[in-house]
Amino acid sequence: LLDVSWYTESMRAGLPVDIQDKHKLQEQQTDEAETETFSVPSYACQRRTTLENHNTVLTDALSLLAENAELSEEEGRGVAFRRAAAVLKCLPKVVMDMTQLRGLPCLGEHSLSVIKDVLENGASSEVEATKNSERYKALKILTGIFGVGAKTADRWFRDGIQTLHQLRDSGQTLNRAQQAGLDHYDDINQSVTKAEADIISEIVEKAVVAVLPGAQITLTGGFRRGKLTGHDVDFLITHPEEGREEGLMSKVVSWLETQGFLLYQKTTRNSYLEAKDGPARPASNMDRFERCLSIFRLSKEKKRGAELTETLTENLKTPPSCSSSHVQQGGDREEGGKPWRAVRVDLVVSPISQFGFALLGWTGSKLFERELRRWAGREKSMSLSSHALFHNKQSRYLRATTEEEIFSYLGLEYVKPSERNA
Ligand code: DCT
Ligand code: MG
């Protein structure tokens, strides 16, 4: 097995393994029948993971098992499969043989047996069985409803509800989010394209600048990592003068609502106070900014340029009917042929003093974030959140305004957003 250094070295040089390392590699492989092995550092935040994945068959299999574990609220098992998939995502080549995986981190017995099954038989029997199980299929459908998590879906499943039809007929009480989720089920379960994200960016930018000139918006989440599609569109909003961002969210939301852009929204207030809350607690760090979970009404008008005005006029002609009422019961059945689609949009407001941390925290991927926090805690005795970085031993906050500074505090090479797709 190779030393990790070639990976780091070649990463630094932006080049594949250099000639010397190649010789080393060949020497070490003389008795391994020409099989190339890989070596990878164990935390995802030490690696560069682009969207170019050479092992999608394997990573899809492991991701499905991760998803199934998460749906069963087995978080530990879910993370184990996610980590295994992430290691395969960053390999420079297609894996052909189990021997190539020798010495790789994060590949437990279970993951290895799934990989072996796929390599030998073209598919994993466990994955196939999971995919076809009544429980997985039902939980997938039910958690596809915005506002429905694994717990609720599981309760409904145990009550005999497996489809949207059965849910509608069951008389279950739905909260406002879930009702909106059901109303716009098909739209929300259809990927958002980058082009749609760009149109929404223009709208949000217009809203933000209208209510607070000088305020800035940044597209975060998967689109900042270069993904071409996503399940939602994530934005981070701030103002260069500390404090000016206070009260901004409610104004932005009112503006969007007045213009007819929102089918649903729920805003939660900022609850983070450094003095009071102390160092970041990883479990709660996603909820503490002023945050708005919304469903946008995006006009399907194609012409760019005139886009915004046309969208506005279109929206005002036929204002949304179902933002909080239950008028549109059919949802997916009635949405076909309409001149707009529903899109999930997340807005987050951060004070400028926390912006670097917020940007790093909201860019993802989820696993990359989890690994950054684990690295900080276990390797550096620091607590990282989307608000701050705290040095546990020195009992002080480490101030930063850019993502680069935060990586540097953490003793990590800077990984740009397009390489955080773990
Ligand atoms: N995030 C996180 N931990 C969570 C949820 C979110 O660290 N439990 C961060 C990482 C990504 C960012 O917030 C946005 O979340 P999502 O929209 O769920 O992720 P995404 O990468 O944007 O995925 P998609 O492209 O499907 O929207
Ligand atoms: Mg997203």
Coordinates of C-alpha atoms and ligand atoms in Angstrom, one line a residue:
L1 CA 0.0 0.0 0.0
L2 CA 1.1 3.5 -0.8
D3 CA 1.9 6.3 1.5
V4 CA -0.8 9.1 1.7
S5 CA 1.9 11.7 0.7
W6 CA 1.6 11.1 -3.0
Y7 CA -2.1 12.0 -2.9
T8 CA -1.4 15.2 -1.0
E9 CA 1.6 16.0 -3.2
S10 CA -0.2 15.5 -6.4
M11 CA -3.2 17.4 -5.0
R12 CA -0.9 20.3 -4.3
A13 CA 0.6 20.2 -7.7
G14 CA -2.8 19.7 -9.3
L15 CA -1.2 16.9 -11.2
P16 CA -1.5 13.1 -11.3
V17 CA 1.1 11.0 -9.4
D18 CA 4.5 12.2 -10.5
I19 CA 7.0 9.9 -12.2
Q20 CA 8.9 9.0 -9.1
D21 CA 5.8 8.0 -7.2
K22 CA 4.7 6.0 -10.2
H23 CA 8.0 4.0 -10.0
K24 CA 7.4 3.5 -6.3
L25 CA 3.9 2.4 -7.1
Q26 CA 5.1 -0.1 -9.7
E27 CA 7.7 -1.6 -7.3
Q28 CA 5.1 -2.1 -4.7
Q29 CA 2.8 -3.7 -7.1
T30 CA 5.1 -6.3 -8.6
D31 CA 3.4 -9.1 -6.7
E32 CA -0.1 -7.7 -7.2
A33 CA -0.5 -8.6 -10.8
E34 CA -0.5 -5.1 -12.2
T35 CA -3.4 -3.9 -10.0
E36 CA -3.3 -0.3 -9.3
T37 CA -4.2 0.6 -5.7
F38 CA -5.4 4.0 -4.4
S39 CA -4.5 5.9 -1.3
V40 CA -6.8 8.5 0.2
P41 CA -6.7 10.6 3.4
S42 CA -9.5 9.6 5.7
Y43 CA -11.4 12.9 6.3
A44 CA -13.4 14.1 3.3
C45 CA -12.3 17.7 4.0
Q46 CA -8.7 16.6 3.3
R47 CA -9.7 15.5 -0.2
R48 CA -10.7 17.2 -3.4
T49 CA -14.0 15.7 -4.7
T50 CA -15.2 17.1 -8.0
L51 CA -18.4 16.2 -9.7
E52 CA -16.5 13.8 -11.9
N53 CA -17.3 10.5 -10.3
H54 CA -15.8 7.4 -12.0
N55 CA -17.6 5.0 -9.8
T56 CA -21.3 6.0 -9.9
V57 CA -22.5 2.4 -9.9
L58 CA -20.8 1.7 -6.6
T59 CA -21.6 5.1 -5.1
D60 CA -25.3 4.9 -6.1
A61 CA -25.5 1.5 -4.4
L62 CA -23.9 2.8 -1.2
S63 CA -25.9 6.0 -1.2
L64 CA -29.2 4.1 -1.5
L65 CA -28.2 2.1 1.6
A66 CA -27.3 5.3 3.4
E67 CA -30.6 6.8 2.5
N68 CA -32.4 3.7 3.7
A69 CA -30.5 3.9 7.0
E70 CA -31.4 7.6 7.4
L71 CA -35.1 6.8 6.6
S72 CA -34.9 4.2 9.4
E73 CA -33.3 6.9 11.7
E74 CA -30.1 4.8 11.9
E75 CA -27.8 7.8 11.7
G76 CA -24.6 6.0 12.4
R77 CA -25.1 3.4 9.7
G78 CA -26.2 6.2 7.3
V79 CA -22.9 8.1 7.9
A80 CA -20.8 5.0 7.5
F81 CA -22.3 4.4 4.0
R82 CA -22.0 8.1 3.1
R83 CA -18.3 8.0 4.1
A84 CA -17.7 4.9 2.1
A85 CA -19.4 6.4 -1.0
A86 CA -17.4 9.6 -0.6
V87 CA -14.1 7.7 -0.7
L88 CA -15.1 6.0 -3.9
K89 CA -16.2 9.4 -5.3
C90 CA -12.7 10.8 -5.2
L91 CA -10.9 7.9 -6.8
P92 CA -9.2 8.9 -10.1
K93 CA -10.3 5.7 -11.9
V94 CA -13.0 3.1 -12.2
V95 CA -12.6 0.4 -9.6
M96 CA -12.4 -3.0 -11.3
D97 CA -11.2 -5.2 -8.6
M98 CA -11.5 -5.5 -4.8
T99 CA -7.7 -5.6 -4.4
Q100 CA -7.6 -1.9 -5.5
L101 CA -9.4 -1.0 -2.4
R102 CA -6.8 -2.4 0.0
G103 CA -6.0 0.1 2.7
L104 CA -8.6 2.7 1.8
P105 CA -10.2 4.4 4.8
C106 CA -13.9 4.4 5.7
L107 CA -14.7 1.1 3.9
G108 CA -16.2 -1.1 6.6
E109 CA -17.0 -4.8 6.2
H110 CA -20.6 -4.0 5.2
S111 CA -19.7 -1.5 2.5
L112 CA -16.9 -3.8 1.2
S113 CA -19.4 -6.7 0.8
V114 CA -21.8 -4.4 -1.1
I115 CA -19.0 -3.3 -3.4
K116 CA -17.9 -6.9 -3.9
D117 CA -21.4 -8.0 -4.8
V118 CA -21.7 -5.2 -7.4
L119 CA -18.2 -5.9 -8.9
E120 CA -18.9 -9.6 -9.1
N121 CA -22.6 -9.7 -10.0
G122 CA -23.3 -6.3 -11.5
A123 CA -25.7 -5.4 -8.7
S124 CA -26.0 -5.8 -4.9
S125 CA -28.7 -8.1 -3.7
E126 CA -29.1 -6.0 -0.6
V127 CA -29.6 -2.8 -2.6
E128 CA -32.1 -4.5 -4.9
A129 CA -34.0 -6.0 -2.0
T130 CA -34.1 -2.5 -0.3
K131 CA -35.2 -0.8 -3.5
N132 CA -38.1 -3.2 -3.9
S133 CA -39.2 -3.3 -0.3
E134 CA -42.6 -1.8 0.5
R135 CA -41.2 0.1 3.4
Y136 CA -38.4 1.9 1.4
K137 CA -40.8 2.7 -1.5
A138 CA -43.4 4.1 0.9
L139 CA -41.0 6.1 3.0
K140 CA -39.4 7.5 -0.2
I141 CA -42.8 8.7 -1.4
L142 CA -43.9 10.1 1.9
T143 CA -40.6 11.9 2.7
G144 CA -40.8 13.4 -0.8
I145 CA -43.5 15.7 0.7
F146 CA -41.9 18.9 1.9
G147 CA -42.2 19.1 5.7
V148 CA -42.4 15.3 6.2
G149 CA -39.3 13.7 7.8
A150 CA -38.4 10.1 8.5
K151 CA -40.3 10.0 11.8
T152 CA -43.6 11.2 10.4
A153 CA -43.3 9.0 7.3
D154 CA -42.6 6.0 9.5
R155 CA -45.6 6.7 11.7
W156 CA -47.8 7.0 8.6
F157 CA -46.3 3.8 7.1
R158 CA -47.2 1.9 10.4
D159 CA -50.7 3.3 10.0
G160 CA -50.9 1.6 6.6
I161 CA -50.3 4.7 4.5
Q162 CA -48.0 4.0 1.5
T163 CA -49.1 6.4 -1.2
L164 CA -50.2 10.0 -1.6
H165 CA -53.7 8.7 -2.4
Q166 CA -53.8 6.8 0.8
L167 CA -52.5 9.8 2.7
R168 CA -55.2 12.1 1.2
D169 CA -57.9 9.6 2.0
S170 CA -56.6 8.9 5.5
G171 CA -57.8 12.2 7.1
Q172 CA -54.4 12.7 8.7
T173 CA -54.0 16.3 9.8
L174 CA -51.2 18.0 7.9
N175 CA -49.4 21.1 9.0
R176 CA -49.1 24.1 6.7
A177 CA -45.7 23.0 5.3
Q178 CA -46.9 19.5 4.6
Q179 CA -50.1 20.7 2.9
A180 CA -48.0 23.0 0.7
G181 CA -45.7 20.0 0.1
L182 CA -48.5 17.8 -1.0
D183 CA -50.1 20.6 -3.2
H184 CA -46.8 21.0 -5.1
Y185 CA -45.5 17.4 -4.8
D186 CA -44.6 16.8 -8.5
D187 CA -42.9 20.2 -9.0
I188 CA -40.9 19.9 -5.8
N189 CA -39.7 16.4 -6.7
Q190 CA -38.5 17.5 -10.0
S191 CA -34.9 18.8 -10.1
V192 CA -34.2 22.5 -10.2
T193 CA -31.9 23.5 -13.0
K194 CA -29.1 26.0 -12.8
A195 CA -31.0 28.2 -15.3
E196 CA -34.0 28.2 -12.9
A197 CA -31.7 28.9 -10.0
D198 CA -30.3 31.9 -11.9
I199 CA -33.7 33.3 -12.5
I200 CA -34.6 32.9 -8.9
S201 CA -31.2 34.6 -8.0
E202 CA -32.3 37.7 -10.0
I203 CA -35.6 37.8 -8.2
V204 CA -34.1 37.5 -4.7
E205 CA -31.4 40.0 -5.6
K206 CA -34.1 42.5 -6.7
A207 CA -36.1 41.9 -3.5
V208 CA -33.0 42.3 -1.3
V209 CA -31.8 45.5 -2.9
A210 CA -35.2 47.0 -2.9
V211 CA -35.6 46.6 0.8
L212 CA -32.0 47.3 1.8
P213 CA -29.7 48.9 -0.7
G214 CA -26.1 47.6 -0.3
A215 CA -27.2 44.1 0.9
Q216 CA -25.6 41.2 -0.9
I217 CA -26.8 37.8 -1.9
T218 CA -24.7 34.7 -2.6
L219 CA -25.9 31.4 -4.1
T220 CA -24.8 28.6 -1.8
G221 CA -25.6 24.9 -1.6
G222 CA -25.0 22.5 -4.5
F223 CA -25.2 25.2 -7.1
R224 CA -22.2 27.0 -5.6
R225 CA -20.3 23.6 -5.9
G226 CA -21.0 23.6 -9.6
K227 CA -23.9 21.2 -9.7
L228 CA -26.2 21.6 -12.7
T229 CA -29.3 20.5 -10.8
G230 CA -30.5 20.5 -7.2
H231 CA -33.5 19.8 -5.0
D232 CA -33.7 23.4 -3.9
V233 CA -32.0 26.8 -4.3
D234 CA -30.0 28.1 -1.3
F235 CA -29.1 31.8 -0.7
L236 CA -27.1 33.6 1.9
I237 CA -27.8 37.2 2.5
T238 CA -25.7 39.8 4.3
H239 CA -24.9 43.5 4.5
P240 CA -21.3 44.9 4.7
E241 CA -22.2 47.0 7.8
E242 CA -22.7 44.8 10.9
G243 CA -26.2 45.2 12.3
R244 CA -27.8 46.5 9.1
E245 CA -29.0 43.0 8.3
E246 CA -31.3 43.0 11.3
G247 CA -34.9 42.7 10.4
L248 CA -34.0 42.2 6.7
M249 CA -35.6 38.8 6.3
S250 CA -39.1 39.9 7.1
K251 CA -38.8 42.8 4.6
V252 CA -37.5 40.5 1.9
V253 CA -40.3 38.1 2.5
S254 CA -43.0 40.8 2.5
W255 CA -41.6 42.2 -0.8
L256 CA -41.6 38.7 -2.4
E257 CA -45.1 38.0 -1.0
T258 CA -46.5 41.3 -2.3
Q259 CA -45.1 40.5 -5.8
G260 CA -46.8 37.1 -5.7
F261 CA -43.6 35.0 -5.7
L262 CA -44.3 32.9 -2.7
L263 CA -46.5 29.9 -2.5
Y264 CA -45.4 29.1 1.0
Q265 CA -42.9 30.5 3.5
K266 CA -42.0 30.0 7.1
T267 CA -39.3 32.2 8.7
T268 CA -37.5 31.3 11.9
R269 CA -35.7 34.0 13.8
N270 CA -32.0 34.2 14.5
S271 CA -31.4 32.7 17.9
Y272 CA -27.6 32.7 18.0
L273 CA -25.9 35.0 20.6
E274 CA -22.3 34.3 21.0
A275 CA -22.1 35.6 24.6
K276 CA -25.1 33.5 25.6
D277 CA -24.7 30.4 23.5
G278 CA -21.0 29.9 23.9
P279 CA -19.0 27.8 21.4
A280 CA -20.9 26.2 18.5
R281 CA -22.7 23.1 19.3
P282 CA -22.6 20.9 16.2
A283 CA -26.0 19.4 16.5
S284 CA -27.9 22.7 16.5
N285 CA -25.7 24.8 14.2
M286 CA -27.9 24.8 11.1
D287 CA -31.0 26.5 12.7
R288 CA -29.7 29.5 14.3
F289 CA -29.6 32.1 11.6
E290 CA -32.7 34.0 10.5
R291 CA -33.9 31.5 7.9
C292 CA -36.8 31.3 5.6
L293 CA -37.9 28.0 4.1
S294 CA -40.0 28.8 1.1
I295 CA -41.7 27.5 -2.0
F296 CA -41.3 29.9 -4.9
R297 CA -43.7 30.3 -7.8
L298 CA -41.5 30.5 -10.8
S299 CA -43.0 31.5 -14.1
K300 CA -42.1 29.2 -17.0
E301 CA -41.6 32.3 -19.3
K302 CA -38.5 31.6 -21.3
K303 CA -37.3 35.0 -22.6
R304 CA -34.4 36.3 -20.6
G305 CA -34.0 40.0 -20.1
A306 CA -37.7 40.7 -19.9
E307 CA -37.9 37.8 -17.6
L308 CA -38.4 39.5 -14.3
T309 CA -41.0 42.0 -15.5
E310 CA -42.9 39.2 -17.3
T311 CA -42.8 37.0 -14.2
L312 CA -44.0 39.9 -12.1
T313 CA -46.9 40.6 -14.4
E314 CA -47.8 37.0 -14.7
N315 CA -47.7 36.5 -11.0
L316 CA -49.9 39.5 -10.3
K317 CA -52.5 38.4 -12.9
T318 CA -53.0 35.0 -11.1
P319 CA -51.9 35.3 -7.5
P320 CA -51.0 32.0 -5.7
S321 CA -54.1 30.5 -4.2
C322 CA -52.6 28.0 -1.9
S323 CA -50.0 29.8 0.3
S324 CA -51.8 28.9 3.5
S325 CA -55.2 27.7 2.4
H326 CA -56.1 24.2 1.4
V327 CA -57.8 25.2 -1.9
Q328 CA -55.7 23.1 -4.2
Q329 CA -56.3 19.6 -2.9
G330 CA -55.2 17.7 -6.0
G331 CA -51.7 19.2 -6.1
D332 CA -49.8 17.0 -8.5
R333 CA -52.9 16.1 -10.5
E334 CA -53.8 19.7 -11.2
E335 CA -50.4 21.2 -11.8
G336 CA -49.9 19.9 -15.4
G337 CA -50.0 22.6 -18.1
K338 CA -49.8 25.6 -15.8
P339 CA -47.5 28.4 -16.8
W340 CA -45.4 28.2 -13.6
R341 CA -43.7 25.7 -11.4
A342 CA -43.1 25.5 -7.7
V343 CA -39.4 25.5 -6.5
R344 CA -38.0 25.1 -3.0
V345 CA -35.9 28.1 -1.9
D346 CA -34.0 28.6 1.3
L347 CA -33.0 32.0 2.4
V348 CA -30.5 32.6 5.2
V349 CA -29.5 36.0 6.6
S350 CA -26.1 36.3 8.3
P351 CA -24.4 39.2 10.0
I352 CA -21.2 40.1 8.1
S353 CA -19.0 39.1 11.1
Q354 CA -20.2 35.5 10.7
F355 CA -20.4 35.5 6.9
G356 CA -17.3 33.4 6.2
F357 CA -18.5 30.7 8.5
A358 CA -22.0 30.8 7.1
L359 CA -20.8 30.6 3.6
L360 CA -18.6 27.6 4.4
G361 CA -21.4 26.0 6.3
W362 CA -24.1 26.5 3.7
T363 CA -22.0 25.5 0.7
G364 CA -21.9 21.8 1.7
S365 CA -21.9 19.1 0.7
K366 CA -23.5 17.7 3.8
L367 CA -20.9 15.1 4.3
F368 CA -18.1 17.6 3.6
E369 CA -19.5 19.8 6.4
R370 CA -19.9 16.9 8.8
E371 CA -16.2 16.0 8.1
L372 CA -15.0 19.5 8.6
R373 CA -16.7 19.6 12.0
R374 CA -15.3 16.2 12.9
W375 CA -11.8 17.2 11.8
A376 CA -12.0 20.4 13.9
G377 CA -13.2 18.6 17.0
R378 CA -11.1 15.5 16.9
E379 CA -7.9 16.7 15.3
K380 CA -7.7 20.3 16.4
S381 CA -9.8 20.5 19.6
M382 CA -11.9 23.2 17.9
S383 CA -15.6 23.6 17.5
L384 CA -16.7 24.7 14.1
S385 CA -20.2 25.9 13.2
S386 CA -21.9 28.1 10.6
H387 CA -21.4 30.9 13.1
A388 CA -17.9 30.6 14.5
L389 CA -14.8 28.7 15.2
F390 CA -13.9 28.2 18.8
H391 CA -10.5 27.0 20.1
N392 CA -11.4 24.7 23.0
K393 CA -8.0 24.7 24.7
Q394 CA -7.3 28.4 24.3
S395 CA -11.0 29.2 25.1
R396 CA -11.2 31.8 22.4
Y397 CA -13.0 32.4 19.1
L398 CA -10.9 32.5 16.0
R399 CA -12.1 35.4 13.8
A400 CA -12.2 35.0 10.1
T401 CA -13.9 36.7 7.2
T402 CA -13.0 34.3 4.4
E403 CA -13.3 30.6 3.9
E404 CA -9.5 30.5 3.1
E405 CA -8.8 31.8 6.6
I406 CA -11.0 29.1 8.2
F407 CA -9.3 26.3 6.3
S408 CA -6.0 27.7 7.5
Y409 CA -7.0 27.9 11.2
L410 CA -8.0 24.2 10.8
G411 CA -4.7 23.3 9.3
L412 CA -6.3 22.2 6.1
E413 CA -5.3 23.0 2.5
Y414 CA -8.0 25.2 1.0
V415 CA -10.6 23.2 -0.9
K416 CA -12.6 25.3 -3.4
P417 CA -16.4 24.8 -3.6
S418 CA -16.3 22.7 -6.8
E419 CA -14.1 20.2 -5.0
R420 CA -16.3 19.9 -1.9
N421 CA -18.7 17.4 -3.6
A422 CA -18.0 14.6 -1.2
Ligands
DCT1 N1 -26.2 21.5 5.4 C1 -25.5 20.8 6.3 N2 -26.1 20.0 7.1 C2 -27.4 19.7 7.0 C3 -28.2 20.4 6.0 C4 -27.6 21.3 5.2 O1 -24.3 21.1 6.5 N3 -28.0 18.8 7.8 C5 -25.6 22.5 4.5 C6 -24.8 21.8 3.4 C7 -25.5 22.1 2.2 C8 -26.3 23.3 2.4 O2 -26.5 23.3 3.8 C9 -27.6 23.2 1.7 O3 -28.4 22.1 2.0 P1 -29.1 21.3 0.9 O4 -29.9 22.2 0.0 O5 -29.9 20.2 1.5 O6 -27.9 20.5 0.1 P2 -27.4 20.8 -1.4 O7 -26.0 20.3 -1.3 O8 -27.6 22.1 -1.8 O9 -28.2 19.7 -2.2 P3 -29.2 20.0 -3.4 O10 -28.3 20.3 -4.6 O11 -30.0 18.7 -3.6 O12 -30.1 21.1 -3.0
MG2 MG -29.6 22.9 -2.0

